[in-house]
Amino acid sequence: MTSLPKEVPTSFIDPLLVVENYPHLKASENYQSLMRSLVDTEERIAYSRTFYNRNTRKYNALIAQFPFIIIAQLLGFKPMEFLTFQTSRSPS
């Protein structure tokens, strides 16, 4: 399994902060569309993280129960880690 980034790159956050200084840009249709897309993307990420963590909890519980614990040990199944994200902010 590939490693996922644990932090949101600040390059995604900084342009959104700059827009606060330009009200005409904030009111543009393109900006509004971008913001709707970002909100939608954040909601899909949150749903996917919840889905993954729920299934990880079920999997970890299952491989700890008899008789599955025997099969899991024989086949080398290991408990999975939960998916978490941390946002990082650079000091301004």
mmCIF file of C-alpha atoms in Angstrom:
data_model
loop_
_atom_site.group_PDB
_atom_site.id
_atom_site.type_symbol
_atom_site.label_atom_id
_atom_site.label_comp_id
_atom_site.label_asym_id
_atom_site.label_seq_id
_atom_site.Cartn_x
_atom_site.Cartn_y
_atom_site.Cartn_z
ATOM 1 C CA MET A 1 0.000 0.000 0.000
ATOM 2 C CA THR A 2 1.298 3.464 -0.820
ATOM 3 C CA SER A 3 1.934 6.096 1.792
ATOM 4 C CA LEU A 4 -0.510 8.996 1.928
ATOM 5 C CA PRO A 5 0.492 12.507 2.931
ATOM 6 C CA LYS A 6 -0.400 13.299 6.532
ATOM 7 C CA GLU A 7 -0.500 17.079 6.073
ATOM 8 C CA VAL A 8 -2.328 19.439 3.758
ATOM 9 C CA PRO A 9 0.263 21.372 1.755
ATOM 10 C CA THR A 10 0.245 25.061 2.624
ATOM 11 C CA SER A 11 0.400 25.854 -1.102
ATOM 12 C CA PHE A 12 -3.316 24.942 -1.215
ATOM 13 C CA ILE A 13 -4.221 27.219 1.680
ATOM 14 C CA ASP A 14 -2.214 30.388 0.923
ATOM 15 C CA PRO A 15 -4.024 31.384 -2.328
ATOM 16 C CA LEU A 16 -7.341 31.237 -0.477
ATOM 17 C CA LEU A 17 -6.030 33.661 2.137
ATOM 18 C CA VAL A 18 -4.863 36.122 -0.534
ATOM 19 C CA VAL A 19 -8.402 36.347 -1.949
ATOM 20 C CA GLU A 20 -9.559 38.001 1.291
ATOM 21 C CA ASN A 21 -7.743 41.177 0.166
ATOM 22 C CA TYR A 22 -9.601 41.276 -3.184
ATOM 23 C CA PRO A 23 -13.408 41.464 -2.709
ATOM 24 C CA HIS A 24 -14.082 41.716 -6.468
ATOM 25 C CA LEU A 25 -12.238 38.433 -6.995
ATOM 26 C CA LYS A 26 -14.145 36.825 -4.142
ATOM 27 C CA ALA A 27 -17.433 37.761 -5.844
ATOM 28 C CA SER A 28 -16.475 36.301 -9.236
ATOM 29 C CA GLU A 29 -18.275 33.280 -10.604
ATOM 30 C CA ASN A 30 -15.010 31.375 -11.123
ATOM 31 C CA TYR A 31 -14.034 31.855 -7.488
ATOM 32 C CA GLN A 32 -17.474 30.768 -6.289
ATOM 33 C CA SER A 33 -17.249 27.674 -8.496
ATOM 34 C CA LEU A 34 -13.791 26.892 -7.117
ATOM 35 C CA MET A 35 -15.039 27.227 -3.544
ATOM 36 C CA ARG A 36 -17.995 24.915 -4.223
ATOM 37 C CA SER A 37 -15.600 22.379 -5.739
ATOM 38 C CA LEU A 38 -13.291 22.602 -2.725
ATOM 39 C CA VAL A 39 -16.163 22.116 -0.281
ATOM 40 C CA ASP A 40 -17.419 19.145 -2.295
ATOM 41 C CA THR A 41 -13.929 17.633 -2.373
ATOM 42 C CA GLU A 42 -13.486 18.103 1.382
ATOM 43 C CA GLU A 43 -16.837 16.389 2.002
ATOM 44 C CA ARG A 44 -15.873 13.440 -0.212
ATOM 45 C CA ILE A 45 -12.524 13.104 1.570
ATOM 46 C CA ALA A 46 -14.255 13.167 4.971
ATOM 47 C CA TYR A 47 -16.755 10.517 3.833
ATOM 48 C CA SER A 48 -13.987 8.315 2.408
ATOM 49 C CA ARG A 49 -11.906 8.628 5.575
ATOM 50 C CA THR A 50 -14.928 7.648 7.694
ATOM 51 C CA PHE A 51 -15.681 4.706 5.379
ATOM 52 C CA TYR A 52 -12.060 3.501 5.498
ATOM 53 C CA ASN A 53 -11.787 3.854 9.281
ATOM 54 C CA ARG A 54 -15.114 2.069 9.855
ATOM 55 C CA ASN A 55 -13.979 -0.866 7.726
ATOM 56 C CA THR A 56 -10.544 -0.850 9.364
ATOM 57 C CA ARG A 57 -12.219 -1.119 12.785
ATOM 58 C CA LYS A 58 -14.328 -4.072 11.563
ATOM 59 C CA TYR A 59 -11.312 -5.788 9.983
ATOM 60 C CA ASN A 60 -9.158 -5.359 13.097
ATOM 61 C CA ALA A 61 -11.947 -6.730 15.301
ATOM 62 C CA LEU A 62 -12.521 -9.673 12.961
ATOM 63 C CA ILE A 63 -8.893 -10.824 12.806
ATOM 64 C CA ALA A 64 -8.767 -10.741 16.619
ATOM 65 C CA GLN A 65 -11.693 -13.202 16.996
ATOM 66 C CA PHE A 66 -11.628 -16.975 16.981
ATOM 67 C CA PRO A 67 -11.399 -18.736 14.490
ATOM 68 C CA PHE A 68 -10.308 -15.844 12.270
ATOM 69 C CA ILE A 69 -7.301 -15.105 14.473
ATOM 70 C CA ILE A 70 -5.814 -18.483 13.508
ATOM 71 C CA ILE A 71 -6.355 -17.886 9.800
ATOM 72 C CA ALA A 72 -5.037 -14.318 10.061
ATOM 73 C CA GLN A 73 -1.860 -15.494 11.778
ATOM 74 C CA LEU A 74 -1.323 -18.282 9.249
ATOM 75 C CA LEU A 75 -1.760 -15.910 6.309
ATOM 76 C CA GLY A 76 0.165 -13.034 7.879
ATOM 77 C CA PHE A 77 -2.751 -10.609 8.172
ATOM 78 C CA LYS A 78 -1.859 -7.689 10.410
ATOM 79 C CA PRO A 79 -4.054 -5.029 12.007
ATOM 80 C CA MET A 80 -4.399 -1.914 9.870
ATOM 81 C CA GLU A 81 -3.822 1.653 11.047
ATOM 82 C CA PHE A 82 -6.567 4.255 11.008
ATOM 83 C CA LEU A 83 -6.372 7.059 8.478
ATOM 84 C CA THR A 84 -5.851 10.510 9.985
ATOM 85 C CA PHE A 85 -4.979 13.886 8.518
ATOM 86 C CA GLN A 86 -3.315 16.836 10.164
ATOM 87 C CA THR A 87 -3.337 20.291 8.677
ATOM 88 C CA SER A 88 -0.189 22.333 8.915
ATOM 89 C CA ARG A 89 -0.014 26.087 8.826
ATOM 90 C CA SER A 90 3.174 27.995 8.243
ATOM 91 C CA PRO A 91 3.670 30.890 10.651
ATOM 92 C CA SER A 92 2.978 34.220 8.943
#
